[in-house]
Coordinates of C-alpha atoms in Angstrom, one line a residue:
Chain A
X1 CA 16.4 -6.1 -2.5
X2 CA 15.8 -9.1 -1.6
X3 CA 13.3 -10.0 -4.5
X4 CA 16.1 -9.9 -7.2
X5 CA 18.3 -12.5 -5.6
X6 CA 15.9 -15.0 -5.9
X7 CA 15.3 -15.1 -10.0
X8 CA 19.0 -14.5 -10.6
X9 CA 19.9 -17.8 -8.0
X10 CA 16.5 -19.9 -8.8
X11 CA 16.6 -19.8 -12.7
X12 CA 20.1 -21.0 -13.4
X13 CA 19.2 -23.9 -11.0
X14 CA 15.8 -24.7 -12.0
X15 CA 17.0 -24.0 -15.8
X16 CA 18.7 -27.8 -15.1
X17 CA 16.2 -29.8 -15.0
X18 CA 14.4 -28.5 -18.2
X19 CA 11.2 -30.6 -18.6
X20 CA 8.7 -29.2 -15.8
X21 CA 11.3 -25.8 -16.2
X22 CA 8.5 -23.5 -16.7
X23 CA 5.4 -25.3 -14.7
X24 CA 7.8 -24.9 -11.5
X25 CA 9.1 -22.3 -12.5
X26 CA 6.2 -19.8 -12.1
X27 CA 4.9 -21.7 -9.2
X28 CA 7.9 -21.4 -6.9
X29 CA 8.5 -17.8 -8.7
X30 CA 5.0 -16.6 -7.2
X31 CA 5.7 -18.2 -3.9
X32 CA 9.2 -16.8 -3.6
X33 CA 8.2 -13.6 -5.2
X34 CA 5.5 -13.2 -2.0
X35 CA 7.4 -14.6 -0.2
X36 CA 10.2 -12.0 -0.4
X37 CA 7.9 -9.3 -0.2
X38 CA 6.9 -10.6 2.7
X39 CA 10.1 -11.4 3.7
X40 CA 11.3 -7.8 3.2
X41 CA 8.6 -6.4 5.0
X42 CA 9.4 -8.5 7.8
X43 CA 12.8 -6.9 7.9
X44 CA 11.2 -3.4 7.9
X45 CA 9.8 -4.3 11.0
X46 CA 12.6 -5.7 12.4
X47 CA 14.8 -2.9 11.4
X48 CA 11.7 -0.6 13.3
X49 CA 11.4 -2.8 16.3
X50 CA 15.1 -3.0 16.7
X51 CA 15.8 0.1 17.8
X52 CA 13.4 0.2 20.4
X53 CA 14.3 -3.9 21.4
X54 CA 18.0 -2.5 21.7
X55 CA 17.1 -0.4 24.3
X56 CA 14.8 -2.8 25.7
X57 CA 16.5 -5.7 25.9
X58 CA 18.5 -5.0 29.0
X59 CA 15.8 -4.0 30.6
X60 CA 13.5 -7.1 29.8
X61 CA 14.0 -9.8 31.3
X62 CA 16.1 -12.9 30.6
X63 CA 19.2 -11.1 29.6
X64 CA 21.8 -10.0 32.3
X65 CA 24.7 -7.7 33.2
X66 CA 26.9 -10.1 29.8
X67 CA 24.5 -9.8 27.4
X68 CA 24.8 -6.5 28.2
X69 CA 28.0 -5.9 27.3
X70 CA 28.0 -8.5 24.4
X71 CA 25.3 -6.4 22.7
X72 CA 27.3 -3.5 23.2
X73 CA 30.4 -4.8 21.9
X74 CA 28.9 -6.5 18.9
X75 CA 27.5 -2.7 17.9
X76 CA 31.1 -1.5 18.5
X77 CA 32.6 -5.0 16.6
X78 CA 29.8 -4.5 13.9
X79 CA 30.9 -0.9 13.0
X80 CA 34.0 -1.9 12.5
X81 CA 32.8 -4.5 10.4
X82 CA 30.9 -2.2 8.3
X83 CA 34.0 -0.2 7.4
X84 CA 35.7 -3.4 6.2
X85 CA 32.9 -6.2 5.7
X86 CA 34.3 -9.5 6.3
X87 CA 37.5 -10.8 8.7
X88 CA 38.7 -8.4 10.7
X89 CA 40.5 -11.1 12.6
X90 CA 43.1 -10.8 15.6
X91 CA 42.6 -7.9 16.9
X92 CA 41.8 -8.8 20.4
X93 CA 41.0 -12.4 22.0
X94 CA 37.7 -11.8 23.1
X95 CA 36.1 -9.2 20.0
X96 CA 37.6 -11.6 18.2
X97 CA 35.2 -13.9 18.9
X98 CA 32.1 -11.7 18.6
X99 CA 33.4 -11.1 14.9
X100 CA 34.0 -14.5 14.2
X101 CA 29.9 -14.8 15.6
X102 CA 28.8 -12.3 13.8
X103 CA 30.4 -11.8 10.4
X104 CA 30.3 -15.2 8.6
X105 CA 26.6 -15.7 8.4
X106 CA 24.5 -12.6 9.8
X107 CA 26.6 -10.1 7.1
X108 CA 27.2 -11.7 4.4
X109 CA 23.6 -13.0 4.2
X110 CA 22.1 -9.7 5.1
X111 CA 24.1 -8.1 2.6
X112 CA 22.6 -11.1 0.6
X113 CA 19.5 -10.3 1.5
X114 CA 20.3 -6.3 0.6
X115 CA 19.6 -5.5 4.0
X116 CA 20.5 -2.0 3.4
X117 CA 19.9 0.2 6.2
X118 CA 22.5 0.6 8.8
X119 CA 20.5 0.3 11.7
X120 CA 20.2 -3.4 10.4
X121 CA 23.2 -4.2 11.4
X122 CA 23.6 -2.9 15.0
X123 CA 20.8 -5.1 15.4
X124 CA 20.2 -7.9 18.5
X125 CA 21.3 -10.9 18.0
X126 CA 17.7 -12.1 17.4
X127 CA 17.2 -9.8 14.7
X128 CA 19.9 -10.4 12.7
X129 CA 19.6 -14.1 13.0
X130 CA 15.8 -13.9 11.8
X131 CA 17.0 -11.8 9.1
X132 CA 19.5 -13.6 8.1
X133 CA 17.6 -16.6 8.2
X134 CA 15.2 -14.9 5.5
X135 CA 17.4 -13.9 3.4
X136 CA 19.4 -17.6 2.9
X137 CA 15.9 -19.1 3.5
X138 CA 15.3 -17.0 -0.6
X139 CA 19.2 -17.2 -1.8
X140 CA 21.2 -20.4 -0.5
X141 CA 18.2 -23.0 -0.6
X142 CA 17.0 -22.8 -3.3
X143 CA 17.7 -26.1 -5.0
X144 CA 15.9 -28.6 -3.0
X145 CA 13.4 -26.0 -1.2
X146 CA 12.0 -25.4 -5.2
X147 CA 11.0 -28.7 -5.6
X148 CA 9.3 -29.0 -1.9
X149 CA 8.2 -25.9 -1.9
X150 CA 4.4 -26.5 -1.6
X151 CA 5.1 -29.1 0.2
X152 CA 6.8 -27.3 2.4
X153 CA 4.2 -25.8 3.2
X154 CA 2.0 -28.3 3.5
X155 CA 4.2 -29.9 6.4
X156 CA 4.8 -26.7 7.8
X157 CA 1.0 -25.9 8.0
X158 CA 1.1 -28.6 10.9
X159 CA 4.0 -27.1 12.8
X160 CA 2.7 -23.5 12.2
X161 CA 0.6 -23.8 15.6
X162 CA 3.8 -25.0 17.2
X163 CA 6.0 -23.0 15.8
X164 CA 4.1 -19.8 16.7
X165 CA 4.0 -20.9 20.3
X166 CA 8.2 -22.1 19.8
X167 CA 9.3 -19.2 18.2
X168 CA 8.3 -17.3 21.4
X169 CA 10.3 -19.6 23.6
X170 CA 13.1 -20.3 21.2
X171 CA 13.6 -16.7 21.1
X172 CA 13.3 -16.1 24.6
X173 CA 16.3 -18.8 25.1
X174 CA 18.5 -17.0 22.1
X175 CA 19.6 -15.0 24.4
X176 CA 20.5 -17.3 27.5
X177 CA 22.2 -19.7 24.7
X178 CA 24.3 -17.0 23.4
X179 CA 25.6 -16.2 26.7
X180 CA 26.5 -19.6 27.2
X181 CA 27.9 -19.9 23.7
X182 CA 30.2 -16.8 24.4
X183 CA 31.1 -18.0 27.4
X184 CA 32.1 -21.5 25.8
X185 CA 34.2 -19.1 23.3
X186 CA 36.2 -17.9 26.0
X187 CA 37.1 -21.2 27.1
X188 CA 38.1 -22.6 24.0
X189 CA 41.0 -20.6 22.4
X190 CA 41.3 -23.1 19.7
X191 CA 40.6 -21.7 16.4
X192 CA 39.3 -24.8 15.2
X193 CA 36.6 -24.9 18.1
X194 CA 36.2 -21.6 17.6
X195 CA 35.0 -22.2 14.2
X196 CA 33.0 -24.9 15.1
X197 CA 31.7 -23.0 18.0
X198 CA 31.0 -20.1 15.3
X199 CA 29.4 -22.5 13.2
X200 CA 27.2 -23.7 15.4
X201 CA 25.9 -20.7 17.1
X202 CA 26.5 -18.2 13.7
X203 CA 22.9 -19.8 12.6
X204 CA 20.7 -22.8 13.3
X205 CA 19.8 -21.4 10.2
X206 CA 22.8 -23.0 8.4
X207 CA 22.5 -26.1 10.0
X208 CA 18.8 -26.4 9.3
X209 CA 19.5 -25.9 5.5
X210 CA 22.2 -28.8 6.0
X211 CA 19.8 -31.1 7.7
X212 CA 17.1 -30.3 4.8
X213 CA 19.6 -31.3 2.3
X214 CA 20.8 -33.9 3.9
X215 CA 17.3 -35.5 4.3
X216 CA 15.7 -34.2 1.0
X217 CA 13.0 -32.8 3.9
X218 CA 12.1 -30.0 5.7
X219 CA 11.8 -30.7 9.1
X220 CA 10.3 -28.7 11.6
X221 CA 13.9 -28.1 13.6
X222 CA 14.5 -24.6 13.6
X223 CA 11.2 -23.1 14.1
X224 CA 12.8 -19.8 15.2
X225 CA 13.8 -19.5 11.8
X226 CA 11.3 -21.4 9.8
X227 CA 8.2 -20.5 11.4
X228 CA 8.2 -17.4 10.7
X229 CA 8.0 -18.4 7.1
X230 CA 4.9 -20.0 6.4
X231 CA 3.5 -18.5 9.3
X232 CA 4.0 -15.1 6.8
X233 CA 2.8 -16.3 3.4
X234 CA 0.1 -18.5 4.3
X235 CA -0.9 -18.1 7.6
X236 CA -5.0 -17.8 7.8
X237 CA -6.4 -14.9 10.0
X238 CA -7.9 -17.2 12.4
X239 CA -4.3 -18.6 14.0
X240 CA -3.0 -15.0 14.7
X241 CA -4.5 -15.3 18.5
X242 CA -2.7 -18.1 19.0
X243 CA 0.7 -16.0 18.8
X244 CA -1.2 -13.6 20.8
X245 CA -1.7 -16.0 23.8
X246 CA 1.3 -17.4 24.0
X247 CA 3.3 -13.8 23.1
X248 CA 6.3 -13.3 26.2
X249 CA 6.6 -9.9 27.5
X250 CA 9.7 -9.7 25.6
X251 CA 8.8 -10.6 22.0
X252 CA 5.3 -9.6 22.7
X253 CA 5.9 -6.1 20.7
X254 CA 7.3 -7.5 18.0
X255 CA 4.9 -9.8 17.9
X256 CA 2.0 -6.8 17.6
X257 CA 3.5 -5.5 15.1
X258 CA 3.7 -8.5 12.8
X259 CA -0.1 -8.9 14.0
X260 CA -0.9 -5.5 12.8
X261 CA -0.9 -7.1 9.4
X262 CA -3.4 -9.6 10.2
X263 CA -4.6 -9.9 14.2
X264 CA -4.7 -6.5 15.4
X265 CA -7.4 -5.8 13.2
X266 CA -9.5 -7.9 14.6
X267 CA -7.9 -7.7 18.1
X268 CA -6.7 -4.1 18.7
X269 CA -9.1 -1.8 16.4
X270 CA -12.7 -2.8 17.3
X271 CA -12.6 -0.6 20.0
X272 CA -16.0 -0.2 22.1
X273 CA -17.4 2.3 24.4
X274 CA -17.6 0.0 27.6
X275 CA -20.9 1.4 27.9
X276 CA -23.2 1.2 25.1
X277 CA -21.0 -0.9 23.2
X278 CA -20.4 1.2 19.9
X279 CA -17.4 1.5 18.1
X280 CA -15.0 4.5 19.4
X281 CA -14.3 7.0 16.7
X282 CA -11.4 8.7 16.3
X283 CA -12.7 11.7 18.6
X284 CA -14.1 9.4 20.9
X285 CA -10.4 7.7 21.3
X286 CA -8.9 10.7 21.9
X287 CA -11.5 11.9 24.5
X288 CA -10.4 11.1 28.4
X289 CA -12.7 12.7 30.3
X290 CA -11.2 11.5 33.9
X291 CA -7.9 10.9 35.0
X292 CA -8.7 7.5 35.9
X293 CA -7.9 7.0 31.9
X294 CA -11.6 5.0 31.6
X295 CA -12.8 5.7 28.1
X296 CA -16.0 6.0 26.7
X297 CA -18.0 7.6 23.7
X298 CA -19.3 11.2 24.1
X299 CA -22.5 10.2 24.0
X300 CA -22.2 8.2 27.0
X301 CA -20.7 10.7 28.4
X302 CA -22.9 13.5 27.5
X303 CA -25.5 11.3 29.7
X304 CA -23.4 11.1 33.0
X305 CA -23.1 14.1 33.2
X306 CA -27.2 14.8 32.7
X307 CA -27.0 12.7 35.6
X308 CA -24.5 11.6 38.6
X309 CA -21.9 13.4 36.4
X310 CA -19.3 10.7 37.9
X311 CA -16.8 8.4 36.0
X312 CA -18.1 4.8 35.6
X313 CA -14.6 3.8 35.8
X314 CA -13.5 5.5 39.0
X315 CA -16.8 6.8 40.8
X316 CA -15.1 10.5 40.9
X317 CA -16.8 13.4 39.7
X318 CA -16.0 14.3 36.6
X319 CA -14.6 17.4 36.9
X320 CA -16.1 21.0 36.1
X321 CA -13.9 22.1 33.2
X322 CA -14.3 19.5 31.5
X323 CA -18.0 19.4 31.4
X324 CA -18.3 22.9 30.5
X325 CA -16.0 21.7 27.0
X326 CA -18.5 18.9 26.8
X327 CA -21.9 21.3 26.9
X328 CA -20.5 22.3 23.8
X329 CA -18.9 19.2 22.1
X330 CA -19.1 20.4 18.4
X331 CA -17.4 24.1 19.9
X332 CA -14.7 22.0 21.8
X333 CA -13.6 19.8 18.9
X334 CA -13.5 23.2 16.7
X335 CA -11.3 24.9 19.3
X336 CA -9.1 21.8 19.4
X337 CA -8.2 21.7 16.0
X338 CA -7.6 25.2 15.4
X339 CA -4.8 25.4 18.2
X340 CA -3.4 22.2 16.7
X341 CA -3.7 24.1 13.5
X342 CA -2.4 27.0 14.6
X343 CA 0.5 25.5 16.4
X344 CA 1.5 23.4 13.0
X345 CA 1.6 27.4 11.4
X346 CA 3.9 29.0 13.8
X347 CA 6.4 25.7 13.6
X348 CA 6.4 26.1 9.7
Chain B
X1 CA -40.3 -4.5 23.2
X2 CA -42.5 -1.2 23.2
X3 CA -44.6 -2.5 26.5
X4 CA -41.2 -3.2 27.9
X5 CA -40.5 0.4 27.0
X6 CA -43.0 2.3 28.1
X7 CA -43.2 0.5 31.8
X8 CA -40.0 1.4 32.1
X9 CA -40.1 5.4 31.0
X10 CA -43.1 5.2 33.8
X11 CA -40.5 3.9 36.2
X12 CA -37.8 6.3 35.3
X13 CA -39.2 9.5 34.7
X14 CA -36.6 12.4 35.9
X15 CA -34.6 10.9 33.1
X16 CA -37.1 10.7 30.5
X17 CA -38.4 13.8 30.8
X18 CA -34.9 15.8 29.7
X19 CA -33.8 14.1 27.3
X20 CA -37.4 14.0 25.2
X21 CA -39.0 17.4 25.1
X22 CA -42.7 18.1 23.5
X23 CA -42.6 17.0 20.4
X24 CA -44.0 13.1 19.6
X25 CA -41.9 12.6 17.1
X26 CA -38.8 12.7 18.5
X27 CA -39.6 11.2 21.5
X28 CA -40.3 8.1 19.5
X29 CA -37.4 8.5 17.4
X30 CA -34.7 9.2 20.7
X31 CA -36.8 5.9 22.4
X32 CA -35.9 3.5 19.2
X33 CA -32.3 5.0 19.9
X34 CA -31.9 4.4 23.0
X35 CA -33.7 0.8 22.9
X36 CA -31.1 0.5 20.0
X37 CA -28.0 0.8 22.1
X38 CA -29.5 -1.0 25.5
X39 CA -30.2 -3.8 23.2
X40 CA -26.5 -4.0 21.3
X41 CA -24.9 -3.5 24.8
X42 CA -26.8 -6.2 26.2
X43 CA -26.1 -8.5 23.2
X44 CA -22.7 -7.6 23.6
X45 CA -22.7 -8.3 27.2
X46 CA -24.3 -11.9 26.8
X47 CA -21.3 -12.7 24.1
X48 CA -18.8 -11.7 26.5
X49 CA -20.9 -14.1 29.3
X50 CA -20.5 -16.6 27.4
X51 CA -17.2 -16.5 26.1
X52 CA -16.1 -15.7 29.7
X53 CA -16.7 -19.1 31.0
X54 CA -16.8 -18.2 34.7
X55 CA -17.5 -20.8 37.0
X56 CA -20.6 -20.5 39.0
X57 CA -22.2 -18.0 37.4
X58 CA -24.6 -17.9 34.5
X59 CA -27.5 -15.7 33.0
X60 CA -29.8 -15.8 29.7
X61 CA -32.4 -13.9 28.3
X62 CA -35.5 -15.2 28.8
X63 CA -37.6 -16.3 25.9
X64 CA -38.5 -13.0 24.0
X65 CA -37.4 -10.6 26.2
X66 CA -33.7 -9.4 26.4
X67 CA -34.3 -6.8 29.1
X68 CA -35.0 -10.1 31.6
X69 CA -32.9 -11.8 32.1
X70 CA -32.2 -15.1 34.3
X71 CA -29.3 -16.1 36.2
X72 CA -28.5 -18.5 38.0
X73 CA -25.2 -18.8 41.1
X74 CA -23.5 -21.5 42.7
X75 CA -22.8 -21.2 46.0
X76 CA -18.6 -20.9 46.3
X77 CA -16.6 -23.5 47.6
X78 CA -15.8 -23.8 51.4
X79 CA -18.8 -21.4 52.2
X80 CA -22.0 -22.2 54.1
X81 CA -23.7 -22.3 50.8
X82 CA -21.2 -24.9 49.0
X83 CA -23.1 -27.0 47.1
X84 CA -26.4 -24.6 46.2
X85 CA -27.5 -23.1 43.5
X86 CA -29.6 -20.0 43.7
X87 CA -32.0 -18.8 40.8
X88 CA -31.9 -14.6 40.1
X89 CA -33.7 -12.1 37.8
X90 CA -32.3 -9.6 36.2
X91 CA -34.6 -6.9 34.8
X92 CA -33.0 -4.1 32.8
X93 CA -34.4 -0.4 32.9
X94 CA -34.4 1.1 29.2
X95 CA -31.6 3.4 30.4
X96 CA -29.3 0.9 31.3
X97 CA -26.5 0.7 32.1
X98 CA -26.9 4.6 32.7
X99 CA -29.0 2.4 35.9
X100 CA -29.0 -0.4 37.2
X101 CA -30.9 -3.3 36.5
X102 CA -32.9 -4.6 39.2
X103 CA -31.8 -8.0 40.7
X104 CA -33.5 -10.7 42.9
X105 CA -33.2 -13.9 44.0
X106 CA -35.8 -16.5 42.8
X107 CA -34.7 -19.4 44.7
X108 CA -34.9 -18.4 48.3
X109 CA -32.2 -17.6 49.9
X110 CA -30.9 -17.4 53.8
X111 CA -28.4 -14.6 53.8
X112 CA -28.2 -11.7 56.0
X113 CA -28.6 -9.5 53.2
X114 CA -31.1 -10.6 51.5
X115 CA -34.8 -10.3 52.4
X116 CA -37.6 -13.0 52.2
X117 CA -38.8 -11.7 48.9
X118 CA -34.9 -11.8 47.6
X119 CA -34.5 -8.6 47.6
X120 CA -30.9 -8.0 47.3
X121 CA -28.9 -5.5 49.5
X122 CA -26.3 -4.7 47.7
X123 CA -24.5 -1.1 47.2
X124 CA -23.4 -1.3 43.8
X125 CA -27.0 -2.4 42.9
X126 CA -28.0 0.8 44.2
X127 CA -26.0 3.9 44.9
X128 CA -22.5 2.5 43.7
X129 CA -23.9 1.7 40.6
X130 CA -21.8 2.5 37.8
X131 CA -22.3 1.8 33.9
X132 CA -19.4 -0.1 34.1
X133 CA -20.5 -3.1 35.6
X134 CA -22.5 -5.8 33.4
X135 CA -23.7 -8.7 34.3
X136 CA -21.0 -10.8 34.7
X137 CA -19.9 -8.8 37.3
X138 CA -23.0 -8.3 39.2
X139 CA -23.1 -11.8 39.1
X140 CA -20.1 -12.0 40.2
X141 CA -20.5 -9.7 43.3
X142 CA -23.3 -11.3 44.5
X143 CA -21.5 -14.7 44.3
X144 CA -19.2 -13.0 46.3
X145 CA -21.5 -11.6 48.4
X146 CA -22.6 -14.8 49.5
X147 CA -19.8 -15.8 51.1
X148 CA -19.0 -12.5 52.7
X149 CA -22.0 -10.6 54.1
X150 CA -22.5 -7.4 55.1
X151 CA -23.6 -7.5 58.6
X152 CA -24.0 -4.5 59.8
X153 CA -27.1 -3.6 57.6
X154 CA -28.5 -6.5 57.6
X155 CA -32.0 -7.2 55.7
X156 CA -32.8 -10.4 57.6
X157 CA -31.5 -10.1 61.0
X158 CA -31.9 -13.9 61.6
X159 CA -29.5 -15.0 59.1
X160 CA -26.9 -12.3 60.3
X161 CA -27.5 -13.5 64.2
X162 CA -26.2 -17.0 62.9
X163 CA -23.8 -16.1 60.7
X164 CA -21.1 -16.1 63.5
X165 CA -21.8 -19.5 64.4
X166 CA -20.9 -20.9 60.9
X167 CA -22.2 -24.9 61.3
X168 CA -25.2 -23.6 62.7
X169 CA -25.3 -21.6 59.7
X170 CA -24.6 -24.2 57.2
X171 CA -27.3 -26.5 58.9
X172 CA -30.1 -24.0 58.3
X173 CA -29.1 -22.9 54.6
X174 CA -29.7 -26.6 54.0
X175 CA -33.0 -27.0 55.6
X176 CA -34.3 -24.1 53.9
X177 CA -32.7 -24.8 50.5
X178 CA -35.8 -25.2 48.0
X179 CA -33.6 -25.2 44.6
X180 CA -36.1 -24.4 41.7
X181 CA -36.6 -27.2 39.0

């Protein structure tokens, strides 16, 4: 995957400049090596997240009736593409143009980046462009990146804050751009604008890597692309809130499951009985005694109903039936498993 | 902690008595229980006091004591009490928050539902109780409740005769405002 592009790329380069070969080499080897993991698990989520932010991303915000239909096409365009990979060109004016978007830097790259599965590639434009970004990030920078690489990080530690509040917005405006970049594509029927235009929009990613050569530095620029980055490898576990507060309805999925690594441990798990504030087991979370949907232990529970018997959360009774099950908690939880038990017999 | 305990089993004994049958020894033990998980919600609830960072409102243990608690409220903006700050108890049963705790003002205060002794009439201090609310939101109510009496049940019948005429109101929350030091 994407962990055996980097040696076979990063050693004939390195191998040039002989004298601190070895020193750098098993320094930026370990980086990239976590790096890639991480990279690649990154793209696991994406490739998870995508399907359900395909179906979602009409719906969300931000995008309208166009995007619609440019996401569409491009999963009609990109299946096309995966038959035969690269060109396809002049078929129609306006697919055209999608192909000419999408095929230069998102495919190759993610085929780069071995980005196998083929859900990959019917993925939103945000996902392939983060992929893709992660994969030339490992493969096409490799020259100049080595030698800063802990520097890299260094300066990226700063813009880690920032980027993790940009990447929201710079994702949420992907899609707004794009529309304005397709529609700039229809304008222009030039094929050299178009391939400007294609350049310019196919990745920041590939612009970024220009700047950072051009300047021997890596800026903060594209943070949608970069942030990610050393926000993965190195990020401590006290920033992840940070992504947390500034998370956009839209990203803010995506951005729960990349926590799940790190923040949702600390944010999601710990959860309490409102009431006598002890951690929820797993019988306790799956207890809900009122329709309401208020939670609590079954301890707490157990003394309502010695009492008032009603719901803290709603002031309603709790109702009969289900305080009969709770007389006998240990008998109820028995019961419980052997239907599901039973029901997992009959299905096999 | 155990005095705190047993004045409060004499104060609450229809629940008490249930739960903790003849034997000593379990009694004790089901006690140290339930003073356990009164204490860890009420530390819990403190934390998320603090952390809240409401405006207005504020409460602390006192000294050695985590089951009392004092509090303190600001009156809200563009109300008659604008500008005061009222002093409260808060004294928790060792059943809480199965009940509530029980709540009164320190600093005296003019209010058509509350009495000279600052007693506080208010429903979810009493019947709509639920172990939901904490502090903060007690707090919170009776910040609230400042500003929006209930007249019709009124515990001091002056303040709710003035309360139509507003100014007048205002006038005689500030001549009886004693804030605590």
């Amino acid at each position: 995957m994407v962990s055996d592009s980097i040696p076979k790329v990063s050693i004939p380069i390195a191998s040039s400049n002989p004298k601190d070969f070895a020193k750098k080499k098993r320094a930026n080897r370990s980086a990239k090596l976590k790096q890639s993991k991480l990279d690649a698990r990154r793209e696991q989520y994406l490739s998870q997240v995508k399907n359900k932010g395909l179906k979602e991303e009409p719906n969300t915000g931000g995008t309208h009736g166009s995007a619609k239909n440019v996401a569409n096409e491009r999963e009609r365009l990109i299946e096309k593409l995966q038959i035969k990979p690269i060109g396809e060109e002049d078929n129609e004016g306006s697919l055209n143009h999608y192909s000419d978007f999408d095929s230069p830097t998102s495919h190759t790259s993610s085929v780069l980046g071995g980005n196998d599965s083929g859900t990959n590639f019917t993925g939103s434009s945000r996902g392939s462009s983060s992929s893709s970004s992660s994969g030339g990030c490992c493969s096409g920078s490799v020259s100049e990146e080595d030698e800063e690489a802990e520097d890299d990080c260094l300066d990226d530690w700063e813009a880690v804050a920032d980027a993790l509040a940009a990447t929201d917005k710079k994702q949420e405006q992907q899609n707004p751009s794009l529309d304005s970049h397709f529609e700039r594509n229809e304008n222009m029927a030039h094929m050299s604008s178009r391939q400007e235009v294609s350049e310019r929009q196919g990745s920041g990613i590939d612009r970024s890597k220009q700047e950072c050569n051009d300047r021997g530095l890596t800026p903060r620029p594209p943070l949608s692309c970069r942030a990610w980055r050393p926000d993965d490898t190195f990020r401590p576990s006290g920033l992840p809130n940070l992504s947390k507060q500034h998370s956009f309805p839209m990203n803010s999925e995506r951005h729960c499951r990349r926590d799940s690594v790190w923040g949702c441990k600390t944010l999601a798990t710990p959860m309490l009985c409102p009431i006598c504030c002890e951690d929820l087991d797993y019988t306790d979370t799956s207890f809900l005694p009122c329709s309401c949907g208020f939670r609590l232990c079954l301890f707490c529970h157990k003394k309502i109903l010695e009492e008032d018997g009603r719901c803290p959360g709603c002031r309603k009774q709790y109702n009969q039936e289900a305080v009969e099950r709770e007389a006998t908690i240990d008998g109820g939880r028995l019961t419980i498993r052997l239907a599901r038990s039973c029901s997992m017999i009959s299905r096999s | 902690m155990a005095t705190m305990n047993s004045g409060n089993n004499s104060n609450t004994p229809a629940t008490a008595a249930p739960v903790m049958p003849s034997p000593k020894q379990t009694q004790t033990t089901a006690k140290t229980v339930d003073t356990q998980s009164v204490l860890k919600r009420l530390q819990s609830e403190l934390m998320a006091l603090m952390m809240s960072g409401d405006s207005g409102i504020s409460a602390f243990p006192e000294e050695d004591n985590i089951f009392c608690w004092k509090g303190t409220i600001t009156g809200s903006k563009d109300t008659v009490f604008e500008g005061t700050e009222y002093k409260l108890s808060l004294s928790f049963p060792a059943d809480y928050p199965f009940k509530p705790p029980k709540v009164k003002f320190e600093t005296g205060c003019f209010h058509p539902n509350v009495d000279v002794y600052g007693n506080i009439c208010l429903d979810i201090l009493q019947d709509k109780w639920s172990s939901a609310y904490d502090v903060r939101t007690i707090l919170i109510s009776i910040q609230s409740l400042l500003g929006e009496p209930n007249i019709s049940s009124p515990l001091n019948t002056q303040a709710a005769a003035l309360w139509c005429n507003q100014e007048e109101y205002r006038k005689m929350v500030e001549k009886l405002y004693k804030p605590s030091v």
